Amino acid sequence: NTPLVNSISYGDYEYSITDDYLDRCEVEFQKFGLSGHSILFASGDFGVGCANASQAPIWPTSSPYVTSVGGTQTPLGGTGEVGVTFSGGGFSNYFPQPSYQANAVAKFLATSTALPPAGTYNASGRAYPDISAYATNYQVVVRGKTTSVGGTSASTPTISAIVALLNDYRLSNGKSSLGFLNPLLYDAYASEPSAFYDVTSGSNPYATCKGFTATTGWDPITGVGTPNYAVLKKLVA
């Protein structure tokens, strides 16, 4: 009776994890997804990351078998959504790019006019995040006082809650849980773009490393955008 949707905020630099451990966890992630469970990881709060003047991707959010969740915010004095500066995103240096996202990523790389220097990231790697949600100004109560918190550790459980609602709808109609989400997300974006609110502004630099810039379509700050529950509900029916 393990939860069908799992929101996780752990992350570490990909280069700090041994290959054996990465490979073993990938097997377990695949098994979990095939058994009808969804795993969502925060994309991190360090933008593209930076080590030795090159981008430093975060794992496990860089795994091709989990769903990576980035962050957005409302611009100061404005409306709508922009990619929040700290939203983790980029390309894995260990995992190759999965086929489910190849078209979306290729379009981004071909059309973006503000890419970081080519030698600072691995354009053929697994790209992340996959999707985003608001990541700032969450109100929580600590010791009786209300305070604001934020981060992709806030946007990830938000997306997870939406996935749980979609599962509930499916299960109540005699269908299975969604399980591994990523092929569904990218297929939904390709077939029905209105399933997501496209976020086209924002960038995610970190330290001395230039970040990516949000644009129309998938990007390494907000993924395919933020979810439109009403449309997604129809697509998973």
Short mmCIF file of C-alpha atoms in Angstrom, two decimals:
data_model
loop_
_atom_site.label_atom_id
_atom_site.label_comp_id
_atom_site.label_asym_id
_atom_site.label_seq_id
_atom_site.Cartn_x
_atom_site.Cartn_y
_atom_site.Cartn_z
CA ASN A 1 0.00 0.00 0.00
CA THR A 2 2.78 2.44 -0.85
CA PRO A 3 1.65 5.93 -1.97
CA LEU A 4 0.93 6.21 -5.67
CA VAL A 5 2.44 9.72 -5.83
CA ASN A 6 5.75 10.51 -4.15
CA SER A 7 7.12 14.06 -3.79
CA ILE A 8 10.82 14.24 -2.91
CA SER A 9 12.97 17.30 -2.30
CA TYR A 10 16.37 15.61 -1.95
CA GLY A 11 19.10 16.49 -4.42
CA ASP A 12 22.88 16.46 -4.74
CA TYR A 13 25.39 17.27 -7.43
CA GLU A 14 25.36 14.50 -10.01
CA TYR A 15 29.14 14.36 -10.10
CA SER A 16 29.25 13.54 -6.38
CA ILE A 17 27.35 10.23 -6.79
CA THR A 18 29.11 7.00 -7.78
CA ASP A 19 28.18 5.37 -11.08
CA ASP A 20 27.18 2.12 -9.36
CA TYR A 21 24.76 3.94 -7.09
CA LEU A 22 23.27 5.93 -9.97
CA ASP A 23 22.74 2.79 -12.02
CA ARG A 24 21.16 0.84 -9.15
CA CYS A 25 18.75 3.65 -8.33
CA GLU A 26 17.73 3.91 -11.98
CA VAL A 27 16.64 0.27 -11.91
CA GLU A 28 14.53 0.91 -8.81
CA PHE A 29 13.01 4.07 -10.30
CA GLN A 30 11.95 2.10 -13.39
CA LYS A 31 10.42 -0.68 -11.30
CA PHE A 32 8.51 1.83 -9.21
CA GLY A 33 7.11 3.61 -12.25
CA LEU A 34 6.07 0.37 -13.95
CA SER A 35 4.18 -0.64 -10.81
CA GLY A 36 1.92 2.41 -11.16
CA HIS A 37 3.79 4.81 -8.90
CA SER A 38 4.84 8.37 -9.77
CA ILE A 39 8.06 9.86 -8.42
CA LEU A 40 8.55 13.62 -8.56
CA PHE A 41 11.80 15.31 -7.56
CA ALA A 42 12.45 19.00 -6.98
CA SER A 43 14.75 20.38 -9.68
CA GLY A 44 16.79 22.22 -7.05
CA ASP A 45 17.24 25.82 -6.01
CA PHE A 46 20.62 26.54 -7.59
CA GLY A 47 19.69 27.33 -11.17
CA VAL A 48 22.00 25.54 -13.58
CA GLY A 49 24.51 24.86 -10.81
CA CYS A 50 28.16 25.63 -11.34
CA ALA A 51 31.47 23.83 -10.84
CA ASN A 52 34.76 24.72 -12.52
CA ALA A 53 32.99 27.23 -14.78
CA SER A 54 30.63 24.55 -16.14
CA GLN A 55 27.04 23.78 -15.26
CA ALA A 56 26.59 21.20 -12.50
CA PRO A 57 23.36 19.17 -12.85
CA ILE A 58 21.51 17.82 -9.82
CA TRP A 59 20.49 14.20 -9.23
CA PRO A 60 18.03 12.43 -8.80
CA THR A 61 16.05 15.11 -10.65
CA SER A 62 18.34 14.49 -13.65
CA SER A 63 17.21 10.86 -13.85
CA PRO A 64 15.19 10.05 -16.98
CA TYR A 65 12.87 7.86 -14.89
CA VAL A 66 11.58 10.51 -12.48
CA THR A 67 9.59 13.68 -13.06
CA SER A 68 11.59 16.85 -12.44
CA VAL A 69 9.69 19.88 -11.14
CA GLY A 70 10.94 23.45 -11.59
CA GLY A 71 9.60 26.71 -10.23
CA THR A 72 7.84 29.90 -11.31
CA GLN A 73 6.77 33.13 -9.67
CA THR A 74 4.69 36.22 -10.36
CA PRO A 75 7.00 39.08 -11.43
CA LEU A 76 7.28 41.95 -8.97
CA GLY A 77 4.52 44.42 -9.73
CA GLY A 78 3.31 42.30 -12.63
CA THR A 79 0.96 39.47 -13.51
CA GLY A 80 1.26 35.99 -14.93
CA GLU A 81 4.23 33.69 -14.39
CA VAL A 82 7.95 33.81 -15.05
CA GLY A 83 10.61 31.21 -14.37
CA VAL A 84 12.06 31.89 -10.95
CA THR A 85 15.81 32.54 -10.99
CA PHE A 86 16.66 29.69 -8.63
CA SER A 87 14.73 27.06 -10.61
CA GLY A 88 17.09 24.15 -11.20
CA GLY A 89 17.46 23.11 -14.81
CA GLY A 90 19.88 21.96 -17.44
CA PHE A 91 21.28 18.75 -18.86
CA SER A 92 22.61 15.60 -17.24
CA ASN A 93 26.26 14.74 -17.71
CA TYR A 94 25.58 11.06 -17.02
CA PHE A 95 22.19 10.10 -18.46
CA PRO A 96 21.52 10.28 -22.22
CA GLN A 97 18.51 12.17 -23.45
CA PRO A 98 15.38 9.96 -23.45
CA SER A 99 13.30 9.69 -26.60
CA TYR A 100 10.14 11.02 -24.93
CA GLN A 101 11.61 14.52 -24.73
CA ALA A 102 13.84 14.55 -27.80
CA ASN A 103 11.57 16.66 -30.02
CA ALA A 104 10.81 19.26 -27.36
CA VAL A 105 14.46 19.68 -26.41
CA ALA A 106 15.62 19.78 -30.03
CA LYS A 107 13.20 22.61 -30.72
CA PHE A 108 14.50 24.56 -27.74
CA LEU A 109 18.14 24.15 -28.75
CA ALA A 110 17.37 25.10 -32.34
CA THR A 111 15.35 28.22 -31.56
CA SER A 112 16.78 29.68 -28.36
CA THR A 113 18.73 32.87 -29.00
CA ALA A 114 20.37 33.03 -25.57
CA LEU A 115 22.10 29.71 -24.98
CA PRO A 116 25.04 29.48 -22.56
CA PRO A 117 28.48 28.74 -24.06
CA ALA A 118 28.37 25.30 -25.71
CA GLY A 119 31.20 23.86 -23.65
CA THR A 120 29.48 24.50 -20.34
CA TYR A 121 26.65 21.98 -20.67
CA ASN A 122 25.89 18.60 -22.27
CA ALA A 123 23.19 19.22 -24.88
CA SER A 124 22.80 15.47 -25.52
CA GLY A 125 21.98 14.65 -21.90
CA ARG A 126 18.68 14.13 -20.14
CA ALA A 127 17.14 17.60 -19.93
CA TYR A 128 15.22 18.89 -16.93
CA PRO A 129 12.85 20.06 -15.47
CA ASP A 130 9.81 18.46 -17.06
CA ILE A 131 7.09 20.68 -15.55
CA SER A 132 6.77 23.54 -13.05
CA ALA A 133 4.54 25.26 -10.52
CA TYR A 134 4.68 28.36 -8.36
CA ALA A 135 7.69 28.19 -6.05
CA THR A 136 7.44 31.36 -3.94
CA ASN A 137 5.30 32.91 -1.21
CA TYR A 138 3.82 29.76 0.29
CA GLN A 139 2.28 30.61 3.64
CA VAL A 140 3.11 28.27 6.51
CA VAL A 141 2.71 28.54 10.28
CA VAL A 142 5.83 28.05 12.40
CA ARG A 143 5.46 28.24 16.18
CA GLY A 144 2.18 30.05 15.79
CA LYS A 145 3.46 32.63 13.34
CA THR A 146 2.68 32.80 9.61
CA THR A 147 5.71 33.11 7.36
CA SER A 148 6.48 32.80 3.64
CA VAL A 149 8.60 29.99 2.25
CA GLY A 150 9.55 28.95 -1.24
CA GLY A 151 11.69 26.76 -3.43
CA THR A 152 11.18 23.84 -5.76
CA SER A 153 10.54 21.91 -2.54
CA ALA A 154 7.23 23.81 -2.59
CA SER A 155 6.43 23.50 -6.29
CA THR A 156 7.05 19.73 -6.29
CA PRO A 157 4.35 18.79 -3.76
CA THR A 158 2.03 21.18 -5.59
CA ILE A 159 2.46 19.26 -8.84
CA SER A 160 2.24 16.00 -6.89
CA ALA A 161 -1.14 17.04 -5.50
CA ILE A 162 -2.42 17.67 -9.03
CA VAL A 163 -1.17 14.24 -10.11
CA ALA A 164 -2.97 12.72 -7.12
CA LEU A 165 -6.21 14.38 -8.26
CA LEU A 166 -5.73 12.97 -11.76
CA ASN A 167 -5.13 9.52 -10.27
CA ASP A 168 -8.24 9.84 -8.14
CA TYR A 169 -10.30 10.67 -11.22
CA ARG A 170 -8.93 7.69 -13.12
CA LEU A 171 -9.29 5.24 -10.25
CA SER A 172 -12.89 6.34 -9.63
CA ASN A 173 -13.58 5.41 -13.26
CA GLY A 174 -12.01 1.97 -12.99
CA LYS A 175 -8.71 2.89 -14.62
CA SER A 176 -5.14 2.45 -13.43
CA SER A 177 -2.93 5.05 -11.77
CA LEU A 178 -0.69 7.10 -14.06
CA GLY A 179 2.64 5.70 -12.88
CA PHE A 180 5.70 7.03 -14.73
CA LEU A 181 4.55 10.45 -15.92
CA ASN A 182 7.08 11.80 -18.37
CA PRO A 183 5.93 10.20 -21.66
CA LEU A 184 2.40 11.37 -20.85
CA LEU A 185 3.55 14.93 -20.13
CA TYR A 186 5.50 15.34 -23.35
CA ASP A 187 2.85 13.58 -25.46
CA ALA A 188 0.18 15.83 -23.93
CA TYR A 189 2.24 18.91 -24.69
CA ALA A 190 2.76 17.82 -28.30
CA SER A 191 -0.88 16.91 -28.95
CA GLU A 192 -2.65 19.52 -26.80
CA PRO A 193 -0.40 22.45 -25.80
CA SER A 194 -3.26 24.03 -23.84
CA ALA A 195 -2.71 21.31 -21.23
CA PHE A 196 0.06 23.57 -19.90
CA TYR A 197 0.49 27.29 -19.37
CA ASP A 198 3.62 28.18 -21.28
CA VAL A 199 6.13 30.24 -19.30
CA THR A 200 8.24 32.35 -21.65
CA SER A 201 10.24 34.64 -19.35
CA GLY A 202 12.94 34.07 -16.76
CA SER A 203 16.48 32.72 -16.54
CA ASN A 204 18.43 30.54 -14.11
CA PRO A 205 22.13 31.50 -13.86
CA TYR A 206 24.18 30.40 -10.87
CA ALA A 207 27.48 31.81 -9.62
CA THR A 208 29.71 32.37 -12.68
CA CYS A 209 27.69 30.05 -14.94
CA LYS A 210 25.27 31.56 -17.43
CA GLY A 211 21.78 30.12 -17.23
CA PHE A 212 19.14 29.30 -19.79
CA THR A 213 16.35 31.66 -20.77
CA ALA A 214 12.70 30.64 -20.82
CA THR A 215 11.03 30.70 -24.20
CA THR A 216 8.01 29.35 -26.05
CA GLY A 217 7.76 25.61 -25.55
CA TRP A 218 9.88 23.42 -23.31
CA ASP A 219 12.88 25.08 -21.66
CA PRO A 220 15.41 24.11 -18.94
CA ILE A 221 13.82 26.45 -16.37
CA THR A 222 10.12 25.58 -16.42
CA GLY A 223 9.89 22.44 -18.57
CA VAL A 224 6.67 22.31 -20.59
CA GLY A 225 5.14 24.92 -18.27
CA THR A 226 2.60 24.80 -15.46
CA PRO A 227 -0.37 22.40 -15.59
CA ASN A 228 -3.89 23.16 -16.76
CA TYR A 229 -5.79 20.63 -14.66
CA ALA A 230 -9.06 20.84 -16.59
CA VAL A 231 -7.38 19.93 -19.88
CA LEU A 232 -5.16 17.26 -18.35
CA LYS A 233 -8.20 15.65 -16.73
CA LYS A 234 -9.81 15.25 -20.16
CA LEU A 235 -6.60 13.83 -21.62
CA VAL A 236 -6.22 11.13 -18.95
CA ALA A 237 -9.92 10.18 -18.91
#
